[in-house]
Short mmCIF file of C-alpha atoms (C1' of nucleotides) in Angstrom, two decimals:
data_model
loop_
_atom_site.label_atom_id
_atom_site.label_comp_id
_atom_site.label_asym_id
_atom_site.label_seq_id
_atom_site.Cartn_x
_atom_site.Cartn_y
_atom_site.Cartn_z
CA MET A 15 -0.01 -0.13 -0.05
CA ASP A 16 2.59 2.59 -0.37
CA GLU A 17 3.72 2.02 -4.08
CA LEU A 18 2.43 5.56 -5.12
CA ASP A 19 4.35 6.15 -8.72
CA TYR A 20 4.96 9.78 -7.96
CA SER A 21 7.66 9.49 -11.97
CA SER A 22 6.16 11.80 -13.92
CA VAL A 23 4.66 14.67 -11.57
CA GLY A 24 6.91 16.57 -12.30
CA TRP A 25 6.70 16.83 -16.21
CA THR A 26 3.90 16.76 -15.64
CA ALA A 27 3.19 19.35 -13.97
CA ALA A 28 5.26 21.95 -15.75
CA ARG A 29 4.30 20.87 -19.14
CA LEU A 30 0.73 21.81 -17.93
CA ALA A 31 2.40 25.15 -16.46
CA ARG A 32 3.58 25.85 -19.84
CA GLN A 33 0.09 25.26 -21.51
CA VAL A 34 -1.36 27.83 -18.84
CA GLU A 35 0.75 30.05 -20.05
CA VAL A 36 -0.07 28.99 -22.99
CA ALA A 37 -3.34 30.10 -22.71
CA LEU A 38 -3.34 33.66 -20.97
CA ALA A 39 -0.71 34.53 -23.37
CA PRO A 40 -3.36 36.37 -25.74
CA LEU A 41 -5.30 38.18 -22.69
CA ASP A 42 -2.23 40.10 -22.59
CA LEU A 43 -1.85 38.44 -19.28
CA THR A 44 1.04 36.28 -17.19
CA PRO A 45 0.24 33.69 -14.85
CA ALA A 46 1.74 35.88 -12.23
CA GLN A 47 -1.05 38.49 -13.19
CA TYR A 48 -3.59 35.60 -13.03
CA ARG A 49 -2.95 34.20 -9.93
CA MET A 50 -2.25 37.57 -8.83
CA LEU A 51 -6.45 38.48 -10.10
CA VAL A 52 -7.59 34.53 -8.30
CA GLN A 53 -6.13 35.98 -4.42
CA LEU A 54 -7.04 39.35 -5.18
CA VAL A 55 -10.92 37.96 -5.98
CA ARG A 56 -11.10 36.58 -3.02
CA GLY A 57 -11.18 40.10 -1.39
CA PRO A 58 -8.60 42.94 -0.79
CA ASP A 59 -5.02 42.06 0.85
CA VAL A 60 -1.96 43.45 1.68
CA SER A 61 0.72 43.39 0.32
CA SER A 62 2.89 41.01 2.49
CA ARG A 63 0.38 39.03 2.56
CA LEU A 64 -0.25 38.31 -1.12
CA ALA A 65 3.33 37.48 -1.00
CA GLU A 66 2.95 34.71 1.73
CA LYS A 67 -0.16 33.28 -0.84
CA LEU A 68 1.32 33.05 -3.82
CA ALA A 69 5.05 32.01 -2.03
CA VAL A 70 6.62 35.14 -4.18
CA SER A 71 8.91 37.81 -2.42
CA ALA A 72 7.50 41.29 -1.69
CA PRO A 73 9.09 42.69 -4.52
CA SER A 74 7.61 40.04 -7.07
CA VAL A 75 4.21 41.45 -4.89
CA THR A 76 5.07 44.94 -6.04
CA ALA A 77 6.33 44.69 -9.54
CA VAL A 78 3.13 42.29 -10.37
CA VAL A 79 1.22 44.44 -9.14
CA GLU A 80 2.66 46.81 -10.35
CA GLY A 81 1.21 46.51 -14.32
CA LEU A 82 -2.60 45.17 -12.38
CA VAL A 83 -2.14 48.78 -11.51
CA LEU A 84 -0.97 50.55 -15.07
CA ARG A 85 -3.18 48.77 -16.06
CA GLY A 86 -6.54 49.23 -13.97
CA ALA A 87 -7.14 46.35 -13.05
CA VAL A 88 -6.16 46.77 -9.40
CA GLU A 89 -6.37 49.22 -6.76
CA ARG A 90 -4.11 49.97 -4.05
CA ALA A 91 -5.64 52.15 -0.86
CA HIS A 92 -3.41 53.06 2.22
CA SER A 93 -4.97 51.96 5.63
CA VAL A 94 -5.80 54.50 7.85
CA GLU A 95 -4.94 52.94 10.87
CA ASP A 96 -1.42 51.47 9.71
CA ARG A 97 -0.42 53.50 7.00
CA ARG A 98 2.58 51.07 6.45
CA LEU A 99 0.05 48.82 4.77
CA ILE A 100 -2.20 49.58 1.56
CA ALA A 101 -4.45 47.17 0.78
CA LEU A 102 -5.17 45.74 -3.06
CA ALA A 103 -8.15 44.98 -4.26
CA LEU A 104 -9.51 43.33 -8.07
CA THR A 105 -11.56 46.75 -9.62
CA GLU A 106 -14.22 45.99 -11.86
CA LEU A 107 -12.71 46.15 -15.07
CA GLY A 108 -10.11 43.34 -13.02
CA ARG A 109 -13.82 40.92 -12.01
CA THR A 110 -13.83 41.24 -16.19
CA LEU A 111 -10.11 40.53 -16.76
CA LEU A 112 -10.13 37.18 -14.50
CA ALA A 113 -13.15 36.09 -15.92
CA SER A 114 -11.57 36.03 -19.56
CA ALA A 115 -9.18 34.32 -18.00
CA GLU A 116 -10.79 31.40 -16.51
CA GLU A 117 -12.68 31.61 -19.79
CA ALA A 118 -9.10 30.74 -22.21
CA LEU A 119 -8.05 28.20 -19.00
CA GLN A 120 -10.92 25.83 -19.53
CA ASP A 121 -10.88 25.87 -23.17
CA LYS A 122 -7.22 25.39 -23.37
CA LEU A 123 -6.93 22.70 -20.04
CA GLY A 124 -10.85 21.53 -21.56
CA SER A 125 -8.88 20.74 -24.78
CA ILE A 126 -6.68 19.36 -23.54
CA ALA A 127 -8.24 17.22 -21.33
CA GLY A 128 -11.26 16.23 -24.55
CA GLU A 129 -7.76 13.87 -26.00
CA LEU A 130 -8.44 11.45 -23.47
CA VAL A 131 -10.67 8.66 -24.79
CA ASP A 132 -13.79 8.71 -22.50
CA GLU A 133 -15.56 10.49 -20.53
CA ALA A 134 -15.15 8.62 -17.59
CA SER A 135 -11.57 9.54 -17.75
CA VAL A 136 -11.76 13.33 -18.46
CA ALA A 137 -14.24 13.70 -15.29
CA SER A 138 -11.72 11.74 -13.63
CA ALA A 139 -8.57 14.29 -14.52
CA LEU A 140 -11.34 17.08 -13.45
CA ASP A 141 -11.30 15.17 -9.78
CA ALA A 142 -8.24 14.30 -8.98
CA LEU A 143 -7.28 18.30 -9.85
CA LYS A 144 -9.57 19.19 -7.60
CA LEU A 145 -7.81 16.98 -5.20
CA TRP A 146 -4.67 18.69 -5.95
CA GLY A 147 -6.23 22.61 -4.86
CA GLU A 148 -7.32 20.43 -2.18
CA ALA A 149 -3.69 19.70 -1.42
CA LEU A 150 -2.64 22.79 -2.41
CA ASP A 151 -4.41 24.87 0.29
CA ARG A 152 -3.39 22.45 2.63
CA ALA A 153 0.34 22.72 1.92
CA ARG A 154 -0.71 25.95 1.96
CA ALA A 155 -2.41 26.45 5.67
CA ARG A 156 0.51 23.91 7.23
CA ARG A 157 3.33 26.87 5.72
CA HIS A 158 1.29 29.13 7.81
CA SER A 159 0.23 28.58 10.81
CA ALA A 160 3.66 26.94 11.22
CA LYS A 161 4.98 30.13 11.96
CA PRO A 162 4.69 33.59 9.99
CA SER A 163 9.15 33.89 9.13
CA GLY A 164 8.98 29.94 8.73
CA THR A 165 12.33 27.15 8.44
CA SER A 166 13.63 28.27 5.17
CA GLY A 167 13.32 32.11 3.73
CA THR A 168 10.26 33.09 2.78
CA GLY A 169 9.05 29.33 3.12
CA ASN A 170 9.02 29.85 -0.32
CA MET B 22 -23.57 13.63 -18.35
CA ASP B 23 -21.56 16.54 -19.12
CA GLU B 24 -20.72 18.52 -15.64
CA LEU B 25 -17.69 18.61 -16.60
CA ASP B 26 -16.70 21.00 -13.17
CA TYR B 27 -13.95 23.11 -15.00
CA SER B 28 -13.50 25.26 -12.59
CA SER B 29 -10.93 25.80 -10.94
CA VAL B 30 -8.33 23.59 -13.46
CA GLY B 31 -6.76 27.16 -14.19
CA TRP B 32 -6.07 27.91 -10.61
CA THR B 33 -5.20 24.47 -9.68
CA ALA B 34 -2.54 24.05 -12.52
CA ALA B 35 -1.18 27.75 -12.61
CA ARG B 36 -1.08 27.37 -8.17
CA LEU B 37 0.88 23.71 -9.24
CA ALA B 38 3.15 25.36 -12.14
CA ARG B 39 4.34 27.86 -9.31
CA GLN B 40 5.42 25.09 -7.49
CA VAL B 41 7.70 23.56 -10.11
CA GLU B 42 9.91 26.57 -10.03
CA VAL B 43 9.67 26.88 -6.56
CA ALA B 44 11.19 22.88 -5.75
CA LEU B 45 14.05 23.59 -9.22
CA ALA B 46 15.09 26.92 -7.95
CA PRO B 47 17.63 25.81 -4.80
CA LEU B 48 18.90 23.22 -8.14
CA ASP B 49 19.76 27.07 -9.89
CA LEU B 50 17.13 25.57 -12.78
CA THR B 51 14.34 26.54 -14.01
CA PRO B 52 10.97 25.44 -15.86
CA ALA B 53 12.05 26.09 -19.18
CA GLN B 54 15.18 24.71 -18.92
CA TYR B 55 13.59 21.47 -16.39
CA ARG B 56 11.04 21.05 -19.77
CA MET B 57 14.56 20.85 -22.00
CA LEU B 58 16.48 18.68 -19.91
CA VAL B 59 13.35 15.70 -19.64
CA GLN B 60 12.61 16.64 -24.13
CA LEU B 61 16.00 16.28 -24.71
CA VAL B 62 17.08 13.00 -22.20
CA ARG B 63 14.57 10.96 -24.61
CA GLY B 64 17.29 10.90 -26.80
CA PRO B 65 18.86 14.47 -28.98
CA ASP B 66 17.77 16.54 -30.89
CA VAL B 67 17.11 19.70 -33.11
CA SER B 68 16.70 23.15 -31.87
CA SER B 69 13.71 23.52 -34.43
CA ARG B 70 12.09 20.94 -32.89
CA LEU B 71 12.07 21.21 -29.92
CA ALA B 72 10.44 24.73 -30.08
CA GLU B 73 7.17 22.99 -31.89
CA LYS B 74 8.31 20.30 -28.68
CA LEU B 75 8.22 22.67 -26.01
CA ALA B 76 5.25 25.20 -27.59
CA VAL B 77 7.98 27.63 -27.52
CA SER B 78 9.26 30.65 -30.42
CA ALA B 79 12.14 29.41 -31.99
CA PRO B 80 14.85 32.16 -29.96
CA SER B 81 13.91 30.60 -26.39
CA VAL B 82 15.25 27.50 -27.15
CA THR B 83 18.50 29.55 -28.09
CA ALA B 84 18.50 31.30 -25.60
CA VAL B 85 17.44 28.47 -22.82
CA VAL B 86 19.57 26.03 -24.59
CA GLU B 87 22.61 28.57 -24.25
CA GLY B 88 22.30 28.26 -20.05
CA LEU B 89 22.41 24.60 -20.35
CA VAL B 90 25.67 24.88 -22.51
CA LEU B 91 27.87 26.77 -20.52
CA ARG B 92 26.91 24.99 -17.29
CA GLY B 93 28.10 21.73 -18.93
CA ALA B 94 24.40 20.22 -19.29
CA VAL B 95 24.38 20.24 -22.82
CA GLU B 96 26.06 20.10 -25.87
CA ARG B 97 26.44 21.61 -30.04
CA ALA B 98 27.19 19.28 -32.47
CA HIS B 99 26.31 20.35 -36.26
CA SER B 100 25.34 17.93 -39.14
CA VAL B 101 27.10 16.58 -41.70
CA GLU B 102 24.50 15.98 -43.86
CA ASP B 103 22.58 19.25 -44.21
CA ARG B 104 25.00 21.89 -41.73
CA ARG B 105 21.65 24.11 -40.92
CA LEU B 106 20.55 21.20 -38.10
CA ILE B 107 22.10 21.01 -34.74
CA ALA B 108 21.37 18.08 -32.96
CA LEU B 109 20.95 19.11 -28.79
CA ALA B 110 22.21 15.79 -26.45
CA LEU B 111 22.17 15.75 -22.96
CA THR B 112 26.02 15.09 -21.01
CA GLU B 113 26.51 13.06 -18.47
CA LEU B 114 26.47 16.40 -16.65
CA GLY B 115 23.41 16.91 -17.76
CA ARG B 116 21.69 13.78 -16.99
CA THR B 117 22.85 13.81 -13.00
CA LEU B 118 21.25 17.44 -12.96
CA LEU B 119 18.09 15.65 -14.53
CA ALA B 120 17.69 13.35 -12.13
CA SER B 121 18.13 15.74 -9.12
CA ALA B 122 15.34 17.48 -10.45
CA GLU B 123 13.31 14.44 -10.45
CA GLU B 124 13.84 13.92 -7.18
CA ALA B 125 13.69 17.74 -5.53
CA LEU B 126 9.85 17.87 -8.30
CA GLN B 127 8.95 14.43 -6.47
CA ASP B 128 10.02 15.69 -2.50
CA LYS B 129 8.19 18.77 -3.09
CA LEU B 130 5.26 17.62 -5.18
CA GLY B 131 5.10 14.17 -2.86
CA SER B 132 5.10 16.55 0.19
CA ILE B 133 2.22 18.46 -1.27
CA ALA B 134 0.02 15.42 -1.89
CA GLY B 135 0.04 14.31 1.44
CA GLU B 136 -2.04 16.69 2.69
CA LEU B 137 -4.82 14.34 1.24
CA VAL B 138 -6.07 12.32 4.77
CA ASP B 139 -6.11 9.16 2.99
CA GLU B 140 -4.22 7.34 1.47
CA ALA B 141 -6.09 6.93 -1.62
CA SER B 142 -7.26 10.01 -2.67
CA VAL B 143 -3.11 10.76 -2.87
CA ALA B 144 -2.74 7.78 -4.92
CA SER B 145 -6.12 9.21 -6.70
CA ALA B 146 -3.94 13.01 -7.61
CA LEU B 147 -1.33 10.98 -8.44
CA ASP B 148 -3.87 8.50 -11.41
CA ALA B 149 -4.83 11.84 -12.58
CA LEU B 150 -2.53 13.64 -12.56
CA LYS B 151 -0.83 10.82 -15.02
CA LEU B 152 -4.01 11.09 -17.06
CA TRP B 153 -3.63 14.81 -18.03
CA GLY B 154 0.08 13.47 -19.12
CA GLU B 155 -1.41 11.19 -21.25
CA ALA B 156 -3.81 14.08 -22.12
CA LEU B 157 -0.54 15.91 -23.66
CA ASP B 158 0.37 14.16 -25.29
CA ARG B 159 -2.23 13.31 -27.07
CA ALA B 160 -2.84 17.01 -27.72
CA ARG B 161 0.32 17.51 -28.83
CA ALA B 162 0.83 14.69 -31.57
CA ARG B 163 -1.76 16.01 -32.92
CA ARG B 164 -0.93 20.03 -32.62
CA HIS B 165 2.25 18.48 -35.01
CA SER B 166 0.46 16.32 -37.83
CA ALA B 167 -2.14 19.13 -38.35
CA LYS B 168 -0.37 20.99 -40.16
CA PRO B 169 3.95 21.98 -39.41
CA SER B 170 2.63 25.48 -39.52
CA GLY B 171 -0.28 25.03 -37.68
CA THR B 172 -3.82 27.30 -37.58
CA SER B 173 -1.62 30.48 -36.26
CA GLY B 174 1.62 31.10 -35.28
CA THR B 175 3.86 28.86 -33.07
CA GLY B 176 1.31 27.03 -32.71
CA ASN B 177 2.16 28.32 -29.62
"C1'" DT C 22 14.43 48.84 16.73
"C1'" DA C 23 11.20 46.28 13.92
"C1'" DT C 24 7.82 45.55 10.21
"C1'" DT C 25 6.10 47.48 5.57
"C1'" DG C 26 6.33 48.50 1.35
"C1'" DT C 27 9.74 50.21 -2.76
"C1'" DT C 28 13.84 51.06 -5.15
"C1'" DA C 29 18.13 49.87 -7.41
"C1'" DT C 30 20.33 45.24 -9.28
"C1'" DA C 31 20.82 41.76 -12.12
"C1'" DC C 32 19.19 37.22 -13.99
"C1'" DT C 33 15.93 34.27 -17.43
"C1'" DC C 34 12.05 33.16 -20.74
"C1'" DT C 35 10.05 34.71 -23.42
"C1'" DA C 36 9.03 37.17 -28.53
"C1'" DT C 37 8.73 39.89 -32.97
"C1'" DA C 38 12.06 41.09 -36.40
"C1'" DA C 39 16.19 40.68 -38.89
"C1'" DC C 40 20.48 38.98 -39.94
"C1'" DT C 41 23.89 34.80 -40.65
"C1'" DA C 42 24.64 30.50 -42.92
"C1'" DT C 43 23.15 26.56 -45.67
"C1'" DA C 44 20.14 24.96 -48.92
"C1'" DT D 21 14.30 31.34 -52.27
"C1'" DA D 22 13.47 28.71 -48.42
"C1'" DT D 23 15.36 27.07 -44.25
"C1'" DA D 24 17.40 26.98 -40.20
"C1'" DG D 25 19.60 29.42 -36.07
"C1'" DT D 26 21.36 33.05 -34.05
"C1'" DT D 27 21.09 38.37 -32.58
"C1'" DA D 28 19.19 42.32 -31.24
"C1'" DT D 29 16.03 44.75 -28.33
"C1'" DA D 30 12.31 45.41 -25.13
"C1'" DG D 31 8.98 43.50 -22.08
"C1'" DA D 32 8.24 40.81 -17.88
"C1'" DG D 33 8.88 38.12 -13.14
"C1'" DT D 34 11.96 36.45 -9.89
"C1'" DA D 35 15.46 37.29 -6.30
"C1'" DT D 36 18.91 39.80 -3.28
"C1'" DA D 37 20.53 43.69 -1.10
"C1'" DA D 38 19.02 48.10 0.30
"C1'" DC D 39 16.17 52.04 0.97
"C1'" DA D 40 12.23 55.12 3.06
"C1'" DA D 41 8.36 55.61 5.61
"C1'" DT D 42 5.85 54.18 9.68
"C1'" DA D 43 5.19 52.20 14.58
#
DNA sequence: TATTGTTATACTCTATAACTATA
DNA sequence: TATAGTTATAGAGTATAACAATA
């Protein structure tokens, strides 16, 4: 009961990553920008927490957000309580952009999944990806609860 | 029988992509370099075909390969028949590097999958990712057989 | 002093356009 | 002329280190 085969998991994830990139390109959206939009559609947040959640450095957040702000998809708002904090929030345009991105991704990944022979396989592939989503959520939760200043660097 | 839920497929793929990046970073390896190594371990190939297979432009291949050549992981060899062609091949160091990368990816993705409650779910998640690998193979085959000069640009 | 966010800097990937070498 | 690959150029994401503003 312990013969789990991880042999191609990295390769497959890396290939899927490239397809995500390809699917978003026509929208002039990068994977990093897409991840930021998804994170923000769940509600406004501050830069430092976004860095944690997205597993990137603080300067990366600044850079990615800057592009989205220039594009009118995200707005910055200084906190009145602690003026060091800057809340980031999606604009309506940002929501529209995200919706387009989701559609593009579903089209692309859907057409890939559609290559599978039977619909049961397709459903299985989709379900499993949902399992990965669940696992990612838990791994993230553990990362943050473990210690605000993780075991190594940004904790990734 | 047609209620497939694609709602979170893009998001999950995008998050997995970042984790791949994070896992490879300690090896000073990027996802693009990793994909190149995997492609080359299957046998030497020429730049133009690699561009197709990896779904990137020709100059991208040049850039990624250049880094790997400088590092001693890949070697270039002019073809004697058609001197325009340059076969790219992994060196022993390249194979070692790839092995390390696979290990790092399996560790990282394994620890994420390990967050799932029961082992059956973990097995299911791994199996499903294998399904995606299969789907990606078929989509690639279709892309190439369709037409050497695809429907749009490089075919992505 | 500690924290939040940005700026400075450097490197890689990506693409398009232009160029070289070969066919 | 057409093809394979590179070079030129530009834009974006990433990181670390240094800095500013605020606490």
